[in-house]
Coordinates of C-alpha atoms and ligand atoms in Angstrom, one line a residue:
X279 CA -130.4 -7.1 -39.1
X280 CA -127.5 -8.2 -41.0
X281 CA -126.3 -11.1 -38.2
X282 CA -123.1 -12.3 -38.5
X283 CA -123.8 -15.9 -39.4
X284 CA -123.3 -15.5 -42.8
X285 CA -121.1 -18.3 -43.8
X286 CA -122.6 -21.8 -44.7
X287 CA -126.1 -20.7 -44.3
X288 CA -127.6 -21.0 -47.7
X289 CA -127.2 -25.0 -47.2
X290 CA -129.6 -25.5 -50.3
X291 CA -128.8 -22.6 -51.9
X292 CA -126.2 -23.6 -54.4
X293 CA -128.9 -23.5 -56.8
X294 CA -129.3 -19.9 -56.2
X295 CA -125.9 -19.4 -56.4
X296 CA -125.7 -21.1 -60.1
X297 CA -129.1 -19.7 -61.2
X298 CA -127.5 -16.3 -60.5
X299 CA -124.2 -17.0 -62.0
X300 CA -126.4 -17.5 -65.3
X301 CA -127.7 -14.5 -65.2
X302 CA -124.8 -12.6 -64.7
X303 CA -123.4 -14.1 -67.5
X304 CA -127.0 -13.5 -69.2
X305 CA -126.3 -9.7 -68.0
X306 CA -122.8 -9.4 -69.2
X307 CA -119.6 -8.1 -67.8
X308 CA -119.8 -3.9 -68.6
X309 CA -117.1 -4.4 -71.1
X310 CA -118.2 -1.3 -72.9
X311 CA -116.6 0.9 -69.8
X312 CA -118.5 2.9 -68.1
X313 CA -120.8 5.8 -68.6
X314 CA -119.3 8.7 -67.4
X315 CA -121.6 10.4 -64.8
X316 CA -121.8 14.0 -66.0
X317 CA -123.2 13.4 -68.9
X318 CA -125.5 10.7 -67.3
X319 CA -127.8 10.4 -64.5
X320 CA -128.1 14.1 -62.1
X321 CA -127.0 15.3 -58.7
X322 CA -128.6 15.7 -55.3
X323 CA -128.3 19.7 -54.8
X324 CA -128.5 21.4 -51.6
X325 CA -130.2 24.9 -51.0
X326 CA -127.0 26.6 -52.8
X327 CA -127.2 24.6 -55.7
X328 CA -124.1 22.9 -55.1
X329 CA -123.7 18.9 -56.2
X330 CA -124.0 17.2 -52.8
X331 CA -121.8 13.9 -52.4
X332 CA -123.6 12.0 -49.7
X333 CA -121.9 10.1 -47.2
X334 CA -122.8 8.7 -43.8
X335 CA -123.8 5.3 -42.1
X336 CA -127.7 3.8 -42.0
X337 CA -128.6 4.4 -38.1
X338 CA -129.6 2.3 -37.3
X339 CA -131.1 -1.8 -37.5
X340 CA -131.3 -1.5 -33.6
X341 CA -135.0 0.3 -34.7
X342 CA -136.3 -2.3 -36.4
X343 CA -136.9 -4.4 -33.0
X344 CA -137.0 -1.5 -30.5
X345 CA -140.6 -1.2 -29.0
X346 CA -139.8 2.6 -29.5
X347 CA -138.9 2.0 -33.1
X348 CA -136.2 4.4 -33.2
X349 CA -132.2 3.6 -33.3
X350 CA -130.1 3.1 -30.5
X351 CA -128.1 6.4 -30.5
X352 CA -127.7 9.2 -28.2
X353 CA -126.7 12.4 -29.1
X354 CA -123.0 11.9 -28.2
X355 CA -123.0 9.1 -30.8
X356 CA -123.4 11.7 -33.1
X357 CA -121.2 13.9 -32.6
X358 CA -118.6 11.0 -31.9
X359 CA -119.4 9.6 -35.5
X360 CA -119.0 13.6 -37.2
X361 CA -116.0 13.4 -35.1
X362 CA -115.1 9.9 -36.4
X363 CA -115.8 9.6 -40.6
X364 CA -116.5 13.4 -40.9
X365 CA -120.2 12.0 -42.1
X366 CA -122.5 14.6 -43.7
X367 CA -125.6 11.9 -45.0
X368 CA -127.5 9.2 -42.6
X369 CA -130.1 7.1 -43.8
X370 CA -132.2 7.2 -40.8
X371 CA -134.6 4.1 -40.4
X372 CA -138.0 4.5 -39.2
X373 CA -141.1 2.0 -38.9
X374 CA -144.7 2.2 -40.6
X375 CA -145.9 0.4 -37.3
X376 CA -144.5 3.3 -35.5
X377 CA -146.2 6.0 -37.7
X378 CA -149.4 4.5 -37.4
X379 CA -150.2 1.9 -35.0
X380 CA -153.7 1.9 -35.6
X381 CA -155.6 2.8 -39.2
X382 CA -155.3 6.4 -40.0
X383 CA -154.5 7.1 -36.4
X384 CA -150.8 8.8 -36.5
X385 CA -148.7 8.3 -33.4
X386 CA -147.4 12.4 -33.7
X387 CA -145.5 12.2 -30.4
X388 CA -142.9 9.2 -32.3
X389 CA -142.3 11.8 -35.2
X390 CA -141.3 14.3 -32.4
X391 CA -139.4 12.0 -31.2
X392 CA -137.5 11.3 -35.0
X393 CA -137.5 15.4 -34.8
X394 CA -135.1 15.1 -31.9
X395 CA -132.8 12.6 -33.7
X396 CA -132.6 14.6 -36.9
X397 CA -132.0 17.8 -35.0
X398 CA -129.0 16.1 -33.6
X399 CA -127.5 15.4 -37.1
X400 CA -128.8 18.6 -38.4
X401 CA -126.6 20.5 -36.0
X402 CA -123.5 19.1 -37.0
X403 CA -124.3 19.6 -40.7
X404 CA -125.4 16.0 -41.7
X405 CA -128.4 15.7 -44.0
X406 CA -130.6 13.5 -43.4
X407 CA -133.0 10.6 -45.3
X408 CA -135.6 9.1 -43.4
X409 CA -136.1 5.5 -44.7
X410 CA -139.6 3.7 -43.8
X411 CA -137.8 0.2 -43.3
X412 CA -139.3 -3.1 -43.6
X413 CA -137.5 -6.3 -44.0
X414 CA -139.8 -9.7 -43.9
X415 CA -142.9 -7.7 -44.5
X416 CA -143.5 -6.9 -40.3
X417 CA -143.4 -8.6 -36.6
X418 CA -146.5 -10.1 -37.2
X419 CA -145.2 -12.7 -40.0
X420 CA -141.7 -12.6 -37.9
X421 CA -140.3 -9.5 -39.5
X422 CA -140.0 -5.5 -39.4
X423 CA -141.8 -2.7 -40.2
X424 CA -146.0 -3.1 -40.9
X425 CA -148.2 -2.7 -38.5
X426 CA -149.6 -5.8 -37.0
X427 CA -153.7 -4.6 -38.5
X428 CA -151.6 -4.4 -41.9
X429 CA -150.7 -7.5 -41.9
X430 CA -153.3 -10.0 -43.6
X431 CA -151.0 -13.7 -43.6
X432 CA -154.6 -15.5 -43.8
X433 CA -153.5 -17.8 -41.2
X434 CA -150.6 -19.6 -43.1
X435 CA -147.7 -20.1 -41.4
X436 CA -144.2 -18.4 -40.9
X437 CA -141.7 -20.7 -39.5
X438 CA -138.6 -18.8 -37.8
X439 CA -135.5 -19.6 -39.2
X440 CA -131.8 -19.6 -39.0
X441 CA -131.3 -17.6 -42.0
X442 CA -133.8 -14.6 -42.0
X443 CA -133.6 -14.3 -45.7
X444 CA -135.6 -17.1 -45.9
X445 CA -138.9 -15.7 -43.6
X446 CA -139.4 -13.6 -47.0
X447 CA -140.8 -17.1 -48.4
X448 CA -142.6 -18.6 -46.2
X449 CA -146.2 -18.8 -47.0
X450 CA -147.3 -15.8 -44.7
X451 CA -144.8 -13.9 -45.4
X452 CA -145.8 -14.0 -49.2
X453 CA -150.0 -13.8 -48.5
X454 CA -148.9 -10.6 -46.2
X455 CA -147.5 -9.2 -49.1
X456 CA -149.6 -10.2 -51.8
X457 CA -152.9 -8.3 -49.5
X458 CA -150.2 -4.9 -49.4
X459 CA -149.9 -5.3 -53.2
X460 CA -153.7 -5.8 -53.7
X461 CA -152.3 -8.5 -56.4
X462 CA -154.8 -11.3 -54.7
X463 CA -158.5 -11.8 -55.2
X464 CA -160.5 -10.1 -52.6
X465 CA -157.3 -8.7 -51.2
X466 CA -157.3 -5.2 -49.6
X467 CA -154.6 -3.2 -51.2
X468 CA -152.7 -1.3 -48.2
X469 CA -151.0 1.0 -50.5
X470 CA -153.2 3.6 -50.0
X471 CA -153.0 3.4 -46.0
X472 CA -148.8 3.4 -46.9
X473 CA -149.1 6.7 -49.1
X474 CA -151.9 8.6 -46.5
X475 CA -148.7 7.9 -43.6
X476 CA -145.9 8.9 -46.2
X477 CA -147.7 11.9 -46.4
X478 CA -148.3 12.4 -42.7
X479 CA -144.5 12.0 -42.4
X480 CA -143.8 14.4 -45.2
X481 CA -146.1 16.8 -43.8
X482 CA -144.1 17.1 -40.4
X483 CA -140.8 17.0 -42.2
X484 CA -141.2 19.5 -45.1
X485 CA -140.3 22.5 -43.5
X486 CA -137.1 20.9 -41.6
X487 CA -133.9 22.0 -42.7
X488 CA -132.0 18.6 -42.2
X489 CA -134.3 16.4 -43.8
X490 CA -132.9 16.4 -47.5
X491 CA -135.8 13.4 -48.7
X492 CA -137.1 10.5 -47.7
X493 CA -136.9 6.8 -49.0
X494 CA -140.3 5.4 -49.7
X495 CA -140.0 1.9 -48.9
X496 CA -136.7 -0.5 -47.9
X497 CA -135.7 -3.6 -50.4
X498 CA -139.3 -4.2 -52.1
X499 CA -140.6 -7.5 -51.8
X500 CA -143.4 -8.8 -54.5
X501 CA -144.4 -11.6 -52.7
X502 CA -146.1 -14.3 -55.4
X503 CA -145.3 -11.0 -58.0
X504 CA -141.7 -11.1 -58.8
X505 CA -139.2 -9.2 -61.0
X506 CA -140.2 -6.4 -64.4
X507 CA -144.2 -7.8 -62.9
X508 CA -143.2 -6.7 -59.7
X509 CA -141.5 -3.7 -60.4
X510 CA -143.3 -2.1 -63.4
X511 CA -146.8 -3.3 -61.7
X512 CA -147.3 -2.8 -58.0
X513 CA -144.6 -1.4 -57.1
X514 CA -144.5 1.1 -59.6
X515 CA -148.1 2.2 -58.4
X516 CA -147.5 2.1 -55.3
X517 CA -144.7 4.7 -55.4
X518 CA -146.5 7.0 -57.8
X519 CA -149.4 6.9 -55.5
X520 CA -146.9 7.8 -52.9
X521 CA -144.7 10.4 -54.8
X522 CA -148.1 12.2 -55.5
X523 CA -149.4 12.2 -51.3
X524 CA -145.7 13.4 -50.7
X525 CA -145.9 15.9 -53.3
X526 CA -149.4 17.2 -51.7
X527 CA -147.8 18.4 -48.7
X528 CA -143.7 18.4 -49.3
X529 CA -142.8 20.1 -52.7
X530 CA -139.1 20.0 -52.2
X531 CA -137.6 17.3 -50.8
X532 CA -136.2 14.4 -52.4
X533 CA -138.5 11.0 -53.1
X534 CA -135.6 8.1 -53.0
X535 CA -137.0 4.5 -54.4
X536 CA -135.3 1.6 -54.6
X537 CA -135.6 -1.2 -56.9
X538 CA -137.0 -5.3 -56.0
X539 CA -133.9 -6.0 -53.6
X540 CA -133.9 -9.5 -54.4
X541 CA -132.4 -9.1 -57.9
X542 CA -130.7 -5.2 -58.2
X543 CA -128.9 -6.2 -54.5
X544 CA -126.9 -8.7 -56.6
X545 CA -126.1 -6.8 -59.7
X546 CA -129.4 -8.3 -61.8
X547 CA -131.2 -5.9 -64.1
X548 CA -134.3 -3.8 -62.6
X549 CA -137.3 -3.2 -64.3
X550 CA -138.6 -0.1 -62.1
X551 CA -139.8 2.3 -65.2
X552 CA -139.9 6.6 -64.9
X553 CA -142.0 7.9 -62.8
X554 CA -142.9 11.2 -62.9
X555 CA -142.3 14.2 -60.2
X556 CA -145.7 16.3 -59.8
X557 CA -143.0 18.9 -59.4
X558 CA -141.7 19.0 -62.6
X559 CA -139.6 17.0 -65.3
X560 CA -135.9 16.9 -66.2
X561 CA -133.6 19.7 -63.7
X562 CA -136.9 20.2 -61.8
X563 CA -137.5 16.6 -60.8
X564 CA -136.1 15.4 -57.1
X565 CA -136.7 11.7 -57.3
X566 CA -133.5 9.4 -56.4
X567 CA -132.0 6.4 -57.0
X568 CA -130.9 4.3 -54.1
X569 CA -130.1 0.6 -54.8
X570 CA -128.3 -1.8 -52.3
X571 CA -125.3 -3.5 -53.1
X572 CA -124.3 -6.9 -51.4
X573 CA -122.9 -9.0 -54.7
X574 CA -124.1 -12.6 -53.9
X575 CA -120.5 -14.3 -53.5
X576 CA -120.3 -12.4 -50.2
X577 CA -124.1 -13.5 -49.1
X578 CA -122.7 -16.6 -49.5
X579 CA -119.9 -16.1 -47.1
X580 CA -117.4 -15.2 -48.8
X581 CA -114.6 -12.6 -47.6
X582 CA -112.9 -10.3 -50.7
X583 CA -109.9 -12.6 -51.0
X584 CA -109.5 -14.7 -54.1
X585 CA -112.1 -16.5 -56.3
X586 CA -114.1 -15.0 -54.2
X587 CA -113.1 -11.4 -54.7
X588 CA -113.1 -12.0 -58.8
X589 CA -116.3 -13.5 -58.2
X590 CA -116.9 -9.5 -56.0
X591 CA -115.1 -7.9 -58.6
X592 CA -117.5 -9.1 -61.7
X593 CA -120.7 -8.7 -59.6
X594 CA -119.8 -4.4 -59.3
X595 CA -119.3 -4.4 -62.7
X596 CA -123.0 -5.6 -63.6
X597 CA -123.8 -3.6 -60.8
X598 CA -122.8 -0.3 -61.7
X599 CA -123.9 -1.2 -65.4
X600 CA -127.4 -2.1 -64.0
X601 CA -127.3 1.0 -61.6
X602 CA -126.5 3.4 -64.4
X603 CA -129.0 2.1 -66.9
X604 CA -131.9 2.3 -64.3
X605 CA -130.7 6.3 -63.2
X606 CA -130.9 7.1 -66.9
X607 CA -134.2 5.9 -67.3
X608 CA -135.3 7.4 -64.1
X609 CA -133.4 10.7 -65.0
X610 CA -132.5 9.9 -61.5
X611 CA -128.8 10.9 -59.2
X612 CA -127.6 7.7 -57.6
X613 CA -127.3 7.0 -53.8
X614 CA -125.7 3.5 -52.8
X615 CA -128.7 3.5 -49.9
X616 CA -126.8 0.0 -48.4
X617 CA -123.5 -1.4 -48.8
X618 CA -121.5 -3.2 -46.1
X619 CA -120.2 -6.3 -44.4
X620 CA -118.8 -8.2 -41.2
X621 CA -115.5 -6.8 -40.6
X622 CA -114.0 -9.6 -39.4
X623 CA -113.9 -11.0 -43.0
X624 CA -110.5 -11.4 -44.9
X625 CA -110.5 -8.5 -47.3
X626 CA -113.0 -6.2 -45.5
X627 CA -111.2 -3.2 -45.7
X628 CA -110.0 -3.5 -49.4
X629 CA -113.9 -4.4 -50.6
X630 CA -114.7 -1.1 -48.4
X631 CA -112.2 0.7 -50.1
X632 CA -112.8 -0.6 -53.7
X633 CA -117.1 0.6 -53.2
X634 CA -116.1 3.7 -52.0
X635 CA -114.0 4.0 -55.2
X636 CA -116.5 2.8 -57.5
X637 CA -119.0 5.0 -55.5
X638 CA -117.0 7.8 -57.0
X639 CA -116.8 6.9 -60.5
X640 CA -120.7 6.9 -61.0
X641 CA -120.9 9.6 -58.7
X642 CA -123.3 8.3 -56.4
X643 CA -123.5 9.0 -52.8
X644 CA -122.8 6.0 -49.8
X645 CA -124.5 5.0 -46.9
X646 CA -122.8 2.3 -45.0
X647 CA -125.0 -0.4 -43.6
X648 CA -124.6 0.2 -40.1
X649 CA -124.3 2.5 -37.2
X650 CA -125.0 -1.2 -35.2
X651 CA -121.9 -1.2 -32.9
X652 CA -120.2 -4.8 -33.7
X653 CA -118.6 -6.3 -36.3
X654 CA -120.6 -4.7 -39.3
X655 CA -120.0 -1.1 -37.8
X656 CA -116.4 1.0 -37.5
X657 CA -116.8 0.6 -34.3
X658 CA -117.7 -2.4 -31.8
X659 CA -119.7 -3.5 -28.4
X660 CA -117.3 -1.0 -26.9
X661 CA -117.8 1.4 -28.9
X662 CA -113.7 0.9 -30.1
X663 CA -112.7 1.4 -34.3
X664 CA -112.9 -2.0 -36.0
X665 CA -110.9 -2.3 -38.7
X666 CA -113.9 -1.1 -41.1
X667 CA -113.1 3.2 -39.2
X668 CA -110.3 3.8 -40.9
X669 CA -110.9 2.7 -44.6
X670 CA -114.2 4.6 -44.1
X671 CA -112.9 7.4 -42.7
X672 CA -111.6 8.7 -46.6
X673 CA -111.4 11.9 -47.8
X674 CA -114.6 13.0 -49.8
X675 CA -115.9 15.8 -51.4
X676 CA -118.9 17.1 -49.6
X677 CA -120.2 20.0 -51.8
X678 CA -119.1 20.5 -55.3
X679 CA -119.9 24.5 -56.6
X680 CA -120.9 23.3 -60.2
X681 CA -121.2 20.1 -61.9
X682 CA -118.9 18.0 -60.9
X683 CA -117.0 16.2 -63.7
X684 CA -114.6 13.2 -61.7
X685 CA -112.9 12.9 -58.3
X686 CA -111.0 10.0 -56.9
X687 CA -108.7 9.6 -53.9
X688 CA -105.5 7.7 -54.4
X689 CA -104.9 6.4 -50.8
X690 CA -100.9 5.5 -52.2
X691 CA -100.0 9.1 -53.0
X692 CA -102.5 10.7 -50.5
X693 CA -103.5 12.9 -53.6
X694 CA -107.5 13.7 -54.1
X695 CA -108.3 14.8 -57.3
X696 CA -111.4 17.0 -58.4
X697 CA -112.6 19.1 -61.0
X698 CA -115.8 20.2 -62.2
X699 CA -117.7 22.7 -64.4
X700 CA -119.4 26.0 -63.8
X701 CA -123.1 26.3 -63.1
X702 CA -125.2 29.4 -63.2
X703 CA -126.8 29.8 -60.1
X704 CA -124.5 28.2 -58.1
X705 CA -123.5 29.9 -54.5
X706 CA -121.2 29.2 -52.1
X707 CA -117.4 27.2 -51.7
X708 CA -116.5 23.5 -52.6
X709 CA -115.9 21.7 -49.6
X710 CA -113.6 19.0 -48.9
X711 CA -113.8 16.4 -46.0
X712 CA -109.9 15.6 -45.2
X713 CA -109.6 13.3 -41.6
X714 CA -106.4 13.4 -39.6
X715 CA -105.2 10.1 -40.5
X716 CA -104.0 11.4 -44.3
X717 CA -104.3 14.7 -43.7
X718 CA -103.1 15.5 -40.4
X719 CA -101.8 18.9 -40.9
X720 CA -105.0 19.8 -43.1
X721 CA -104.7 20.5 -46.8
X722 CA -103.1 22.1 -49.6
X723 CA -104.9 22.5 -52.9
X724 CA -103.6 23.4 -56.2
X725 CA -105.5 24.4 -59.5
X726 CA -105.6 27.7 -61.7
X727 CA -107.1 30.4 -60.2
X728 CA -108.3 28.3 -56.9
X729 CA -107.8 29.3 -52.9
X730 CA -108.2 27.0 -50.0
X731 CA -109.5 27.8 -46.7
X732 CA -109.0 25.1 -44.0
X733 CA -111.5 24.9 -41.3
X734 CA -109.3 22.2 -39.0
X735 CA -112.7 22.4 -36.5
X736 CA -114.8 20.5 -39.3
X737 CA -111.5 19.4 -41.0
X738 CA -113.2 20.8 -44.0
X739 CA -111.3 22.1 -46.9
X740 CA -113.5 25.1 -48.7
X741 CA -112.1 26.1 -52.4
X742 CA -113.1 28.7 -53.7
X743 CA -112.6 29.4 -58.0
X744 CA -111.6 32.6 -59.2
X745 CA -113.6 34.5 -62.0
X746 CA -113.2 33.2 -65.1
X747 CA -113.6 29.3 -64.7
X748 CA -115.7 29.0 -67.8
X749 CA -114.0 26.2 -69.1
X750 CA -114.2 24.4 -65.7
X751 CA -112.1 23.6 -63.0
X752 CA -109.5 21.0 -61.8
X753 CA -107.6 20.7 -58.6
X754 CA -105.7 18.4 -56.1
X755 CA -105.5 18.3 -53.0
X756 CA -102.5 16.9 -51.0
X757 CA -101.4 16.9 -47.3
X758 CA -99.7 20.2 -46.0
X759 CA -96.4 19.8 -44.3
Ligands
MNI93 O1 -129.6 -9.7 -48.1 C1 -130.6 -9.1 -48.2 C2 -131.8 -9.8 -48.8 C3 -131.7 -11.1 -49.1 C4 -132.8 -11.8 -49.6 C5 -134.0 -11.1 -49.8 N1 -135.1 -11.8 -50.3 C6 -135.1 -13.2 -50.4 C7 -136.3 -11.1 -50.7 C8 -134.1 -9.8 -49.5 C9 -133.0 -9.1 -49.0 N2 -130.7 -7.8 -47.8 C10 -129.5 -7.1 -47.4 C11 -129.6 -6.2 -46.1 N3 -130.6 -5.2 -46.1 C12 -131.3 -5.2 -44.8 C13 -131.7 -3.9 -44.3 O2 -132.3 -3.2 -45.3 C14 -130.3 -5.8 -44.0 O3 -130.7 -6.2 -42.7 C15 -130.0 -6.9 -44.9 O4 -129.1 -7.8 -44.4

């Protein structure tokens, strides 16, 4: 888990810090603006064809240690977060050593038990991902996720350390790894154990309602393989070989990859090349892009105030430059699949505020990294708002009826602006998310040939666009009196 003792850890990692200030620089700021996202990368849809905008907290890193290997929630905490952030995405973490605790033998009665879990969110409307974590490879070389007789460190050590970053380079760590990758002599190659239990997972999911995809594997490690090797290699197989099991058994859902963590976390370029949906290319294709973002400054323990926050400020721009390049080439929609930090930091609020902005310039969804009650979470030990609940709790667009073409929130003038173009086939309202802290009497929109319906149960705002719309539609939204 992301543990709070962020600051001062990286004792010998000034070298890291300046290697990667050269490649920003190598990278380039994204002087040339950016790319607008309708006519870049695509949307998530839902079953009405309407654009999704996804956004909702990872729940949760209490899984990743939990004998049970499932996240520390009850259902009440659902309902109190839909309550809370008006949610309608989590990125639900589940563990390969979970799945499959021995070789080929599926532990069905721990998928029943995700069922459960996603039945709760499903109730109240939130879609879900289920994300087959790892970090560190798995608890046999110190880390999460793999199974302990998938886990081939060759007796080399892993020492524990302060930092658990660093685990990912100690010399079992890396053998572990390199046997998953196959990339060793005489290694075995787990990737097609990984695929059979992605499709064992897809194969119990397919038919469920609230499960909109699944994300194949958390921030990719190459081990001794690292970088366009890495990605275009191994990694690249592996998720083919994967997309194609899932594909077997689950036709519809969405296949989310993310890039090598190590570099695309930071803003660095990624080298993960197309990869091809047995479903069908271009509007038919459901694969996903979900990078992490967690610009190195802040790693190093930084809050969003000052040098620091320029230092912030010039890491998004490579990032979203980076970002949109890779969802082009993927023909890919973009989900932010982590983002977050310790509250407690000076400026957490305002870096909060400025993703979530960004977010909606590339049109990408957000999942908030994490449900973890403390001070990474909107809420804390006692379950109380930190100061991260109310800069999270924004108002969002939930489902846009078309393509959407921009919308942005200006917190200063309470105003939410939206507009977007008409798609055959598409059914159903636009909904609004609008919480009681802006919009406490619920909202008003305005916009030719638009109605608004408020639904103060949800606090949903559904618009609905009158006949002739062709050239597209544009509204705002503002607070009723
Ligand atoms: O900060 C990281 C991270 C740093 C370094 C490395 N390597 C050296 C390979 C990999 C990853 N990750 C960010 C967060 N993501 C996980 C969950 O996915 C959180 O617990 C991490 O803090």
């Amino acid at each position: 888990m992301r543990l709070g003792a962020r600051v001062g850890r990286w004792g010998a990692a000034v070298s890291v810090l300046a290697v990667a200030a050269a490649l920003l620089v190598a990278v380039g700021p994204a002087g040339a603006g950016p790319v607008r996202t309708a006519s870049g990368h695509r949307w998530i849809t839902d079953d009405q064809g309407r654009a999704l905008v996804l956004t909702g907290l990872n729940t949760a890193s209490s899984a990743k240690s939990r004998p049970d290997g499932l996240p520390w929630i009850k259902e009440g905490d659902v309902q109190r977060e839909a309550d809370a952030l008006g949610s309608n995405f989590v990125r639900f973490l589940i563990q390969w050593r979970s799945v499959e605790p021995e070789p080929g033998a599926y532990d069905d009665g721990y998928l029943d038990r995700v069922a459960e879990r996603v039945r709760w969110y499903g109730a109240r409307g939130i879609h879900v991902m289920l994300d087959l974590h790892q970090d560190v490879y798995g608890p046999a070389v110190k880390g999460n996720g793999a199974p302990a007789w998938a886990t081939e460190a060759d007796g080399l050590p892993v020492a524990e350390r302060g930092q658990w970053e660093l685990k990912y380079i100690e010399p079992g760590t890396v053998r572990a790894f390199d046997h998953f990758w196959g990339t060793r002599p005489g290694g075995r190659d787990l990737r097609a154990h990984y695929a059979a239990a992605w499709a064992h997972v897809a194969a119990r999911f397919a038919d469920d309602p609230a499960v909109l995809g699944y994300n194949l594997m958390n921030e990719p490690f190459g081990g001794s393989v690292q970088g366009p090797a890495f990605e275009a290699g191994p990694l690249a197989a592996l998720y083919r070989q994967t997309i194609d099991a899932v594909r077997a058994v689950d036709r519809d859902s969405w296949i989310f990859v993310e890039p090598e963590a190590v570099s695309a976390n930071w803003g660095l370029p990624s080298a993960l090349p197309y990869l091809p949906d047995p479903r069908g290319d271009g509007e038919d294709a459901r694969i996903a892009y979900a990078p992490h973002l967690y610009p190195l400054p802040m790693d190093l323990g930084g809050g969003y105030t000052g040098d620091t926050a320029t230092w912030v400020d010039r890491t998004l721009a490579s990032w979203r430059e980076q970002t949109e390049k890779t969802a082009r080439r993927l023909g890919a929609p973009v989900l932010i699949g982590e983002y977050g930090l310790d509250a407690t930091l000076p400026g957490a609020p305002a870096y909060v505020a400025r993703v979530r902005a960004m977010a909606d310039e590339l049109g990408a969804g957000t999942a908030y990294w994490s449900n973890d009650p403390g001070s990474w979470a909107p809420w804390d030990q006692n379950l109380r708002p930190t100061a991260l609940l109310p800069v999270l709790d924004r108002p969002q667009p939930r489902a846009v009826a078309g393509d959407p073409v921009a919308y942005a929130w200006d917190a200063e003038s309470r105003t939410l602006t939206l507009s977007w173009r008409p798609k055959p086939g598409v059914r159903g309202d636009t909904e609004v998310y609008l919480p009681a802290r802006s919009f406490p009497h619920g909202g008003l929109v305005t916009g030719s040939g638009v109605a608004g319906a408020w639904d103060s149960k949800s606090r949903t705002l559904h618009i609905t666009s009158g006949a002739d719309g062709a050239g597209g539609t544009s509204v705002r939204i503002r607070p009723a009196p």
